[in-house]
Coordinates of C-alpha atoms and ligand atoms in Angstrom, one line a residue:
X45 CA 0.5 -36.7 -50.0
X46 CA -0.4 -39.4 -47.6
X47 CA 2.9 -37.9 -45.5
X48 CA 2.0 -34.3 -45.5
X49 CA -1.1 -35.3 -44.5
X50 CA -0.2 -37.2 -41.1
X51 CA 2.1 -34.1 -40.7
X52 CA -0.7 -31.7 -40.7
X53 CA -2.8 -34.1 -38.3
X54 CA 0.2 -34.1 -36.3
X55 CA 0.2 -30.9 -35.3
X56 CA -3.6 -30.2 -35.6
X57 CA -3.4 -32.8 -32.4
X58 CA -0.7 -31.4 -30.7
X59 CA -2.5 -27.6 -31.0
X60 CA -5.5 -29.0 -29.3
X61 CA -3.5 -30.8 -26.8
X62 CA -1.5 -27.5 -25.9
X63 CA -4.9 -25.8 -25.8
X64 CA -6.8 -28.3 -23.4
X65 CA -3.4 -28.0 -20.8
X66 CA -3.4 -23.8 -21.4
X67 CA -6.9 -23.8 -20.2
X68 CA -6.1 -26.5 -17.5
X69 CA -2.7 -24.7 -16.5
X70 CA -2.7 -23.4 -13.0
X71 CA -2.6 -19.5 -12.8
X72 CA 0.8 -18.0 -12.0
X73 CA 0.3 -15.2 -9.5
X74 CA 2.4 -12.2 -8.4
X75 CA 1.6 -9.5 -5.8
X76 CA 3.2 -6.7 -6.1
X77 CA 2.5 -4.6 -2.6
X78 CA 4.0 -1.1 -2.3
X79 CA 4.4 0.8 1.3
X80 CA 2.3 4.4 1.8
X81 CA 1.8 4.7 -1.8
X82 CA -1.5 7.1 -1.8
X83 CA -3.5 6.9 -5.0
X84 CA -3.5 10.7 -5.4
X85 CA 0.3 9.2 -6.9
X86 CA -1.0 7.5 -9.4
X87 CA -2.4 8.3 -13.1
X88 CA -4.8 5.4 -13.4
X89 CA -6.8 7.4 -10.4
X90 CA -6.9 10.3 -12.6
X91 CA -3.4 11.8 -10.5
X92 CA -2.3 15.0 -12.1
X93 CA 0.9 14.8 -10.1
X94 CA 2.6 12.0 -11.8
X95 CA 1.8 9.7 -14.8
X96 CA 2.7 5.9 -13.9
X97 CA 2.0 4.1 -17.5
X98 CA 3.4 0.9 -16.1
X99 CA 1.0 0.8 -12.9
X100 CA -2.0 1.9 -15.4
X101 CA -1.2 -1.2 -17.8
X102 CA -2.1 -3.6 -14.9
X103 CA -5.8 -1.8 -14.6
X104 CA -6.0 -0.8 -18.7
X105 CA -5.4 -4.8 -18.9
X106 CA -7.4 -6.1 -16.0
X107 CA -9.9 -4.0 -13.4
X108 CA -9.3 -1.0 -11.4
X109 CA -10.7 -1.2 -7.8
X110 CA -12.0 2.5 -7.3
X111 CA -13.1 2.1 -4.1
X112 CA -11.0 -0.3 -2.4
X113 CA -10.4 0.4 1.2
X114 CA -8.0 -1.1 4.2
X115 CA -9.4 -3.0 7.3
X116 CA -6.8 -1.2 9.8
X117 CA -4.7 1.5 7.8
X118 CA -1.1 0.5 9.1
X119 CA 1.8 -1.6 7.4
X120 CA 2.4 -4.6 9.5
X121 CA -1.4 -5.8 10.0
X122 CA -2.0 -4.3 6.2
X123 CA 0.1 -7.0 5.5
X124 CA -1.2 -9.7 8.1
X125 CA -4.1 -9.2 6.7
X126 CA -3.3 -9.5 3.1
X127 CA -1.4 -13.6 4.5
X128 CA -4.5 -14.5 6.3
X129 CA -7.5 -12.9 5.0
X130 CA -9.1 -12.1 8.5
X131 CA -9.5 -8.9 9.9
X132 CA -6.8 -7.8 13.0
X133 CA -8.4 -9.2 16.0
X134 CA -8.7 -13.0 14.4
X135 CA -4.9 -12.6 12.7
X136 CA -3.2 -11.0 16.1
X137 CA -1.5 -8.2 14.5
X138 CA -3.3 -5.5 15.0
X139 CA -0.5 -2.4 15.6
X140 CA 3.2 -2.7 14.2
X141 CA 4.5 -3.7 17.9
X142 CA 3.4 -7.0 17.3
X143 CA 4.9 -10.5 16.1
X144 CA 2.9 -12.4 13.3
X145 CA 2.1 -15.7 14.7
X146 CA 3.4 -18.0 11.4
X147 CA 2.3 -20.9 12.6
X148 CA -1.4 -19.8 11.3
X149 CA -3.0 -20.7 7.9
X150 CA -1.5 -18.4 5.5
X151 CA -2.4 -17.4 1.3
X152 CA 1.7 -18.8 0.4
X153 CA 1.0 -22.4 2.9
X154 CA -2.5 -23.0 0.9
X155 CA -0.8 -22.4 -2.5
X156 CA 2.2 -24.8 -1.8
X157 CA -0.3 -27.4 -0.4
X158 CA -1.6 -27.1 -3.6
X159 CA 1.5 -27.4 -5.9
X160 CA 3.3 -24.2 -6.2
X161 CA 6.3 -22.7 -5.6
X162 CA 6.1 -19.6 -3.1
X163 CA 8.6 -16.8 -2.9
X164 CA 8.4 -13.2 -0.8
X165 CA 11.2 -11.0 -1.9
X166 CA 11.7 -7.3 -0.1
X167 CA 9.2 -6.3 2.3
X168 CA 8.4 -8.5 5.2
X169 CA 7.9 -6.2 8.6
X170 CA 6.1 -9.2 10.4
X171 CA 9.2 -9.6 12.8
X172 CA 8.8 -13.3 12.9
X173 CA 10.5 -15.7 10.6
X174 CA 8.6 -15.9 7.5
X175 CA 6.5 -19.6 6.8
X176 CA 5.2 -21.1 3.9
X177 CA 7.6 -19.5 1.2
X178 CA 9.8 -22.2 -0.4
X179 CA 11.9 -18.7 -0.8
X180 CA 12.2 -15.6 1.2
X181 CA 14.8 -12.8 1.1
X182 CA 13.5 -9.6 3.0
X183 CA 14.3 -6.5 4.0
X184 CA 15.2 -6.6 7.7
X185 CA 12.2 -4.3 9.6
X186 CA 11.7 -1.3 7.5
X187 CA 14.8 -1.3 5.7
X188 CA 17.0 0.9 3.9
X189 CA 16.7 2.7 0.4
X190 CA 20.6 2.4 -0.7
X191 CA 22.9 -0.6 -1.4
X192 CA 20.0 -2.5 1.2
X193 CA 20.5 -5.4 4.2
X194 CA 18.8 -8.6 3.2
X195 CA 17.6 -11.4 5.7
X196 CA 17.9 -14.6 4.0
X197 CA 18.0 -17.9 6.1
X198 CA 19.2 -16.0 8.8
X199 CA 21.5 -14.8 7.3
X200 CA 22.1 -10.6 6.5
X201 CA 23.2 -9.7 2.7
X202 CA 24.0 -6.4 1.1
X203 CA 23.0 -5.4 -2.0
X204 CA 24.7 -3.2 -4.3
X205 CA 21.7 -0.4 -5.3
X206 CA 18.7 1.2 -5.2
X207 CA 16.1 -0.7 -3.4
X208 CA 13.3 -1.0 -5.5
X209 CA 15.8 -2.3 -8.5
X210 CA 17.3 -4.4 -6.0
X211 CA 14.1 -6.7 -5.2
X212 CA 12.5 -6.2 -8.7
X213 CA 16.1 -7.7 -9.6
X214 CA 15.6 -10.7 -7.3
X215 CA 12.4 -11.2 -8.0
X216 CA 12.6 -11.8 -12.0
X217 CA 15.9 -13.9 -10.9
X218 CA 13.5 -16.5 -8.9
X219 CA 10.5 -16.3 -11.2
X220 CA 12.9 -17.7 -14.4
X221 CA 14.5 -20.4 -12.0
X222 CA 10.9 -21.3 -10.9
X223 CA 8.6 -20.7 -14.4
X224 CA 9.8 -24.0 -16.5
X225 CA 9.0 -26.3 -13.1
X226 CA 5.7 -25.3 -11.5
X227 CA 3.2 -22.7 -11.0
X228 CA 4.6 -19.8 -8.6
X229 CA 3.1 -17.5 -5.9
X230 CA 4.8 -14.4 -5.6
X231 CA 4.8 -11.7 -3.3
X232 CA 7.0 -8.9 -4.3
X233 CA 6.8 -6.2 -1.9
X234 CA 8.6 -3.0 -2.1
X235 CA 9.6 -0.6 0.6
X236 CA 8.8 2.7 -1.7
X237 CA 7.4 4.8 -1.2
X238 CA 7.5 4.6 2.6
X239 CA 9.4 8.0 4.7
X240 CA 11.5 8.5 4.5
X241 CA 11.2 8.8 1.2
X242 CA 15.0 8.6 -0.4
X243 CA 14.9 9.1 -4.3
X244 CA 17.2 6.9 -6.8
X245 CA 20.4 9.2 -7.4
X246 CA 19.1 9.1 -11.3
X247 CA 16.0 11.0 -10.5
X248 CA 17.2 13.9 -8.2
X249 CA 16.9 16.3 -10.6
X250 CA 13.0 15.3 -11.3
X251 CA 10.4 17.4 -10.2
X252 CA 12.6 20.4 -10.0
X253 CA 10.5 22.6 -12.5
X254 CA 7.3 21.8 -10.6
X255 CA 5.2 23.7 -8.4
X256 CA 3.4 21.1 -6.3
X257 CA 0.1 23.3 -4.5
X258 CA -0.9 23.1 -1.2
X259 CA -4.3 20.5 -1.1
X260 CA -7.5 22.7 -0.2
X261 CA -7.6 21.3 3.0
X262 CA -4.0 21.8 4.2
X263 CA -4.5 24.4 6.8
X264 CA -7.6 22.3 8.2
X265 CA -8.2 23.4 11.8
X266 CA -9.8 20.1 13.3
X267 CA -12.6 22.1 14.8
X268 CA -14.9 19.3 16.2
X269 CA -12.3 16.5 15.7
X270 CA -10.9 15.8 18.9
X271 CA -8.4 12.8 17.8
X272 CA -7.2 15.0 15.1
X273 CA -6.4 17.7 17.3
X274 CA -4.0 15.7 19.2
X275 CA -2.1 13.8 16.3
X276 CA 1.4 14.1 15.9
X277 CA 1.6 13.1 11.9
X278 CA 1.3 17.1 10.1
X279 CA 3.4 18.6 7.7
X280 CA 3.5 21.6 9.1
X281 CA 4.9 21.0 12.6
X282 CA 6.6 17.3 12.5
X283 CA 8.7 16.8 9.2
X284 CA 12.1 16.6 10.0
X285 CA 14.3 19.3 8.2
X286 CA 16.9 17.1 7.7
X287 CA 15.3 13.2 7.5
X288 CA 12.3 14.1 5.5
X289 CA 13.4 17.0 3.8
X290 CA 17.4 16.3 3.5
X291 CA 18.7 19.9 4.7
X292 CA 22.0 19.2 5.9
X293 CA 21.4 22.0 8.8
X294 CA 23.2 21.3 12.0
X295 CA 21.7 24.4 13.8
X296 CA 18.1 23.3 12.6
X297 CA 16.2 22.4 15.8
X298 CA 15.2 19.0 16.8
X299 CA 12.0 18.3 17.0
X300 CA 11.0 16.6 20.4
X301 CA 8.2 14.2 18.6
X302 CA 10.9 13.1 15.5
X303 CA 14.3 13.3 17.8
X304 CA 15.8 10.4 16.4
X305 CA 15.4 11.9 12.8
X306 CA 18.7 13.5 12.4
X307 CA 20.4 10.3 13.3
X308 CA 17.9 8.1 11.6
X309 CA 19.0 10.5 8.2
X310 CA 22.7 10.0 8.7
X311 CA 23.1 6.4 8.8
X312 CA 20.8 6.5 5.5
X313 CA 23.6 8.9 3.1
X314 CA 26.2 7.0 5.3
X315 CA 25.2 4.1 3.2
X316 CA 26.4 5.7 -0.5
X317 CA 29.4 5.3 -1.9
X318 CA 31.8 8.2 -2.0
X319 CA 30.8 8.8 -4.9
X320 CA 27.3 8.5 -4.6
X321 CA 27.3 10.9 -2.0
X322 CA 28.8 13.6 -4.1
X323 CA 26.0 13.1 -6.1
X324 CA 23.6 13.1 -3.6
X325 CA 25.2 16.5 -1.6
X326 CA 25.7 18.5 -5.0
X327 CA 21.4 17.5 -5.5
X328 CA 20.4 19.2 -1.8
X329 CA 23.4 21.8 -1.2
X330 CA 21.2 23.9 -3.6
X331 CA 18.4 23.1 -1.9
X332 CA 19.9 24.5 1.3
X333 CA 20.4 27.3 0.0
X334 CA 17.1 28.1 -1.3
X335 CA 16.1 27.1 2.1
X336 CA 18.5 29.6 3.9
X337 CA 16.6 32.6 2.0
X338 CA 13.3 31.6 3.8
X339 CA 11.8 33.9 6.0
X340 CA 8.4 33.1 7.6
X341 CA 7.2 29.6 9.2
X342 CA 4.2 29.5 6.2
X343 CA 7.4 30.0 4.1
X344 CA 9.1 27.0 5.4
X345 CA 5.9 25.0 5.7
X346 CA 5.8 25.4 1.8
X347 CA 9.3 24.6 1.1
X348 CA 9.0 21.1 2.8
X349 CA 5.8 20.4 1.6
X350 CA 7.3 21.0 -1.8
X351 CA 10.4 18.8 -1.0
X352 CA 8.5 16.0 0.4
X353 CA 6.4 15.9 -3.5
X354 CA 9.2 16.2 -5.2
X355 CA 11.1 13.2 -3.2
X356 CA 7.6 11.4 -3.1
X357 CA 7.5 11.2 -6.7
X358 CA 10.7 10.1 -7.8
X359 CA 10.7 7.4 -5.5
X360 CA 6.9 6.1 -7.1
X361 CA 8.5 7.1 -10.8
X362 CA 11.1 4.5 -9.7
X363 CA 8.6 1.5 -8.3
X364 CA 6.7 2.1 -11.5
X365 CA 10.1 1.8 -13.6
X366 CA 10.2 -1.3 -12.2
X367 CA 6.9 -2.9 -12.2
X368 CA 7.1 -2.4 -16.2
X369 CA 10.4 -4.8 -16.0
X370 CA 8.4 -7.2 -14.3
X371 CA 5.3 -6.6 -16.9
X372 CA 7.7 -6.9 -19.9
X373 CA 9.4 -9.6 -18.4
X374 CA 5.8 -11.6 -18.2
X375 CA 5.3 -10.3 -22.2
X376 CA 8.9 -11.9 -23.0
X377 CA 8.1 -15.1 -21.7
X378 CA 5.4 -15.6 -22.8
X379 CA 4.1 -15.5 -19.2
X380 CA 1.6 -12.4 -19.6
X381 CA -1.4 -14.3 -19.9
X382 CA -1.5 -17.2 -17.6
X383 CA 0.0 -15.1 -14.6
X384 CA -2.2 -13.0 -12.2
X385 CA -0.8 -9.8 -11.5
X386 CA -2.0 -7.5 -8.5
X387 CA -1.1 -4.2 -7.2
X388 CA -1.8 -2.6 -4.2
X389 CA -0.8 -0.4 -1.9
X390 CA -0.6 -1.7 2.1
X391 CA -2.8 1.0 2.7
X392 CA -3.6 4.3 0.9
X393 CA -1.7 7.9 2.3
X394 CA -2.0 11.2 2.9
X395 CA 0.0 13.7 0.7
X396 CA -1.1 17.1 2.5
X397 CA -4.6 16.7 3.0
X398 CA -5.9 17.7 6.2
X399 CA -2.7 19.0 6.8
X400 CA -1.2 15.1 7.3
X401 CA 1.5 12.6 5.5
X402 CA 1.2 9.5 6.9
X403 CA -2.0 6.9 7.1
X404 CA -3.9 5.3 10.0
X405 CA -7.3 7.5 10.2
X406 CA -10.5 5.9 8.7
X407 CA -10.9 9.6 6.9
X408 CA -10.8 8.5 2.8
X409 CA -7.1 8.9 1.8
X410 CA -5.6 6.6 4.1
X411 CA -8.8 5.0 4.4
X412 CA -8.8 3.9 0.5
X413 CA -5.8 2.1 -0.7
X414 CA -5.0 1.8 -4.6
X415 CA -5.7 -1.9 -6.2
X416 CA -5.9 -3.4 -9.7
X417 CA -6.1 -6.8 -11.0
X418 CA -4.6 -8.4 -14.0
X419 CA -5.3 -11.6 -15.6
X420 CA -5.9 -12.0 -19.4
X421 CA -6.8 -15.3 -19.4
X422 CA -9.1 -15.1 -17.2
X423 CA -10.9 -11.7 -17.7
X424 CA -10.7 -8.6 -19.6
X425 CA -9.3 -5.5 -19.4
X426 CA -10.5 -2.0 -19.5
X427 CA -12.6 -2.7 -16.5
X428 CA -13.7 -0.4 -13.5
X429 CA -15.6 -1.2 -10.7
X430 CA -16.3 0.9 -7.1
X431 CA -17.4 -1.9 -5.6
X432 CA -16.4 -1.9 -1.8
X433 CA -13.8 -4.5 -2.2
X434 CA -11.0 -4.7 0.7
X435 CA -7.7 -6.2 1.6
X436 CA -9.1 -8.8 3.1
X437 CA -11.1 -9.9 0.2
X438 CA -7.6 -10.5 -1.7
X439 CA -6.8 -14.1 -0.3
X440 CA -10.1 -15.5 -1.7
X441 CA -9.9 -13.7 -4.9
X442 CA -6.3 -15.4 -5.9
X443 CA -7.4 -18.6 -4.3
X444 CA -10.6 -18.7 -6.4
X445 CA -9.3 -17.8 -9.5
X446 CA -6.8 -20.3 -9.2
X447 CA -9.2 -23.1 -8.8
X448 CA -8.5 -23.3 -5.2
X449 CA -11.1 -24.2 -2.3
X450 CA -11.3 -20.9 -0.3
X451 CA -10.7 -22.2 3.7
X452 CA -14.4 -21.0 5.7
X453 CA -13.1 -19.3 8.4
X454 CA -11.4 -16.6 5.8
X455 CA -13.4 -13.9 6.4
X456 CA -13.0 -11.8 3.1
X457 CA -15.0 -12.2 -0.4
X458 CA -14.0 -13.6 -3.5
X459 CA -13.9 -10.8 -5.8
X460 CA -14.2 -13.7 -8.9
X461 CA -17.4 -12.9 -9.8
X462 CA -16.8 -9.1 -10.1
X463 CA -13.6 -9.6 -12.2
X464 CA -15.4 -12.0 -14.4
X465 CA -18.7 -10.2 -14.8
X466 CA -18.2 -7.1 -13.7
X467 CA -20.9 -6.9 -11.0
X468 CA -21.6 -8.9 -8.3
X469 CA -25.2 -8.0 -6.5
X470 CA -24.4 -9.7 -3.5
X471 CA -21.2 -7.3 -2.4
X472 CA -20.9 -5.7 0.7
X473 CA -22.7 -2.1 1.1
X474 CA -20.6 -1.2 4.0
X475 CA -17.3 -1.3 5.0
X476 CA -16.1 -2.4 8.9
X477 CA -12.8 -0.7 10.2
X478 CA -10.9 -0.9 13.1
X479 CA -7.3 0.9 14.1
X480 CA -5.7 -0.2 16.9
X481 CA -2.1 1.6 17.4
X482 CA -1.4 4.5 19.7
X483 CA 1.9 5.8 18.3
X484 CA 2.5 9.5 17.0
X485 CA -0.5 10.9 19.0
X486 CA -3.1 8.4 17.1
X487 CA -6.5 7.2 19.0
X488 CA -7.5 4.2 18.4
X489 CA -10.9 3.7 16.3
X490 CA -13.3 2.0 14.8
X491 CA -16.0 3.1 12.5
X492 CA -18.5 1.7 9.7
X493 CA -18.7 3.7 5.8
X494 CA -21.8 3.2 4.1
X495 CA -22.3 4.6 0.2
X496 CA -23.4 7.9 1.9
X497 CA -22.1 7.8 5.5
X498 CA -19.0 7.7 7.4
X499 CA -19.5 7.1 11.6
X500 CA -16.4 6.6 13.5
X501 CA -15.9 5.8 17.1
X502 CA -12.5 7.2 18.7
X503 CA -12.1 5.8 22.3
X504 CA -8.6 5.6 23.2
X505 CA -7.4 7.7 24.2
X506 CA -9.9 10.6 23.0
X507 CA -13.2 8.9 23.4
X508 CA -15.5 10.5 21.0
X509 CA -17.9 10.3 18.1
X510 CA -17.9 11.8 13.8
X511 CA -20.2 11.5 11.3
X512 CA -19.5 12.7 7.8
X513 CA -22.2 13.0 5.0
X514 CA -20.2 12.1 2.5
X515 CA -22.3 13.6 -0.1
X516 CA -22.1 16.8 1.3
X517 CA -18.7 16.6 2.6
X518 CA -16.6 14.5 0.5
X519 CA -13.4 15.9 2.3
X520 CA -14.7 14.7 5.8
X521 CA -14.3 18.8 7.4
X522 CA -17.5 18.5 9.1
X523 CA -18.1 16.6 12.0
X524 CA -22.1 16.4 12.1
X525 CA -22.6 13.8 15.4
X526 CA -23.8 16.3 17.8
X527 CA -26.5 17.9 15.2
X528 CA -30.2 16.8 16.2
X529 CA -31.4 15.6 12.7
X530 CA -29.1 13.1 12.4
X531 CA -30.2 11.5 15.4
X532 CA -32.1 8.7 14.3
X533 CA -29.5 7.9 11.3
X534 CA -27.0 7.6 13.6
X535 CA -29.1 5.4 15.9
X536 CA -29.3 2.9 12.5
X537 CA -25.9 3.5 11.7
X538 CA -24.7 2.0 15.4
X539 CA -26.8 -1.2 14.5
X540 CA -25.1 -1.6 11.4
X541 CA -22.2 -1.0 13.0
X542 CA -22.8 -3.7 15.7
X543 CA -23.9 -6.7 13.2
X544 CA -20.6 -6.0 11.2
X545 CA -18.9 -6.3 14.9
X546 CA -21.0 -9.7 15.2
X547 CA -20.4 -10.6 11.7
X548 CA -16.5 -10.3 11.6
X549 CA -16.5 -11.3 15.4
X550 CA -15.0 -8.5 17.2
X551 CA -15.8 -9.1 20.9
X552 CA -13.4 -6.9 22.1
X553 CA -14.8 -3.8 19.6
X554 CA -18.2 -4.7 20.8
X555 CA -17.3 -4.2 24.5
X556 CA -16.0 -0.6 23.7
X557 CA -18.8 2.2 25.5
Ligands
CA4 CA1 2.5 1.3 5.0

């Protein structure tokens, strides 16, 4: 008796023990950042175009960020800002021409000050050398969907396969030689579904039965939006034939804006295997010659908006393939609760509206960027919140909930509070943006979004004003700046717009006429 008895103590202790060191245990966290991946793509936003059950589980399990938006809507400073929590100007990368200068205070150098093991697999696009990971092994630059290039200690790598397999593959390989011997910081960041969008030879045939339908707003004229008039980004008149819609047509005409396309597309299929390629040319010989039978430019216009869906969603059926490995790999290890697990988008995308497909404007798709947060242990699931939450507010959240002093001069919020409550009274009412890069006929902007309003500033090189009601005018058509009755609102809106220049320190924005 007096045995069993000291047995059952035994373990009674040890429970208790194990319990006191779960709730003790350090978070493990894992960022998983996708490229252009627009939140019209994904069925946790209520998408109709695709279902992504994997991407869902991480909000169905944690919160969903409604309203989450980007500080400057481009990959590289996306990025910076996501290392550094501070807004362009106080990082330095403000456009993708830029180096990041590693030698600042960075989300991976606080959390191995702190104990862990840090890792970036896949998607790096700072140009310098990456600091603060105790691994790295990135793409080099934008890099490429098959059998992919690797940097890794200087040193270049190819992979056998398809991309997205390729770093979910390397990142499960470091998280079960790092799990057993500290906690581990993880940024696994995919290239998908960045243009040109190249699909995994498996889903080729996907999408085919689908008729994908023009947005309402495809054909939108600009009328009153000077910077939109001059951008170089629509469907209609700069996709590539061949690079974004993979027509092997050698009397197609070049396009003066996308001129390298054609070459840019052959060095991609160069990279398949023989008999990947066979694959890959049986898939889009019949879609030349659907495309030979087209008549009209509206005709065309169609066709290659339909191609670019069809390619769009295969390669975010793909990423979402693969976050569920990363998801069930957590549930097989017994790693699901203790590990934080974000996923976001570096900033949202057009997929037709206004006529566009790429990012960049302050206008909602681009403007808003898809983000949920997992993390049973420490708060539960099923939430939703549309809080005005940013990018830059994701350093302080991870620090927090890992028990982590937040550095001062960071300049985002802790979203802890929200996550574990689910309200925080003292969030931001208005949002701060500023876009800084000039390339494919962009002007730079900067702008302010309040719950009702939306006032942007375009000055270089178009130098003019918009205001959108956002009530009225949720699809930002209607430029109202010049219309009397809003004179006074717009007056208060340009205060606003100066204390968040003051707040966040933007001297240079400030001195913009
Ligand atoms: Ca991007």
């Amino acid at each position: 008796m007096l045995t069993q008895f000291n047995f059952r103590a035994f373990f009674l202790l040890l429970f208790s023990a194990l319990m006191a060191n779960a709730q003790t245990k350090k978070p493990n966290v894992i960022v998983i950042m996708s490229d252009d991946h627009a939140y019209q793509a994904i069925s946790a936003y209520g998408s109709k175009l695709i279902s992504t059950p994997n991407i869902d589980r991480i909000a169905k399990d944690g919160m969903l960020m409604k309203e989450a938006a980007v500080t400057n809507s481009v990959c590289s400073p996306s990025r910076a800002v996501l290392l550094t929590g501070k807004y362009s100007h106080m990082n330095g990368m403000k456009d993708n021409g830029t180096y990041f200068n590693g030698a600042q205070e960075t989300l991976p150098k606080i959390y191995r000050a702190n104990g862990y093991r840090t890792a970036i697999v896949g998607k790096w696009h700072l140009f310098s050398t990456p600091t603060g990971f105790d691994y790295w092994n990135i793409l080099p630059d934008q890099g490429n969907y098959y059998n992919p290039k690797f940097k890794k200690d200087g040193k270049d790598t190819v992979y056998t396969g398809y991309v997205t397999d390729v770093i979910t593959d390397m990142a499960l390989d470091w998280i079960g030689k790092t799990k057993d011997k500290a906690p581990f910081f993880l940024m696994l960041h995919h290239k998908a579904p960045h243009r040109n969008v190249m699909p995994p030879l498996k889903y080729l045939d996907k999408f085919n039965d689908r008729q994908f339908k023009l947005p309402s707003n495809f054909y939108d004229d600009y009328a009153g939006r000077k910077a939109l008039q001059i951008q170089q980004v629509t469907m209609k008149d700069h996709l590539d034939i061949r690079y974004d819609s993979k027509i092997p047509c050698d009397t197609c005409p070049i396009n003066p804006i996308n001129n390298w396309a054609p070459a840019e597309y052959q060095r991609e299929i160069e990279r398949l295997t023989p008999a990947e390629r066979q694959v890959w040319d049986a898939a889009f010989l019949k879609e030349y010659e659907l495309f030979k039978t087209l008549k009209t430019k509206d005709e065309i216009v169609r066709f290659q908006f339909q191609r670019y869906m069809e390619d769009y969603l295969r390669v975010v059926n793909s990423l979402d393939d693969n976050i569920g490995r990363v998801l069930r790999y957590l549930d097989e290890n017994h790693l699901s609760e203790n590990t934080i697990v974000v996923y976001m988008s570096d900033q949202g995308f057009y997929l037709g509206e206004h006529g566009l497909y790429d990012k960049r404007f302050m206008y909602t798709e681009s403007f808003r960027t898809p983000m949920m947060i997992r993390y049973p242990e420490g708060f539960k699931g099923n939430q939703k919140t549309g809080a005005y939450v940013l990018n830059l507010d994701m350093a302080p959240t991870l620090l927090d909930l890992s028990g982590i002093a937040v550095p001062n001069d960071m300049q985002g919020q802790s979203m802890k509070t929200l996550l574990t409550t689910g309200k925080d009274e003292s969030w931001r009412k208005e949002i701060y943006y500023h876009y800084y890069e000039k390339s494919f006929g962009l002007t730079r902007h900067y702008g302010i979004k309040t719950k009702r309003y939306k006032l942007i500033h375009f000055y270089d090189p178009v130098n003019s004003w918009e205001l959108y009601d956002l009530k009225k005018d949720p699809k930002e058509m209607h430029n109202v700046y010049d219309e009397p009755k809003y004179a006074s609102l717009i007056a208060e809106l340009k205060e606003k717009l100066r204390a968040l220049q003051i707040k966040y320190k933007d001297t240079e924005g400030l001195k913009i006429k």
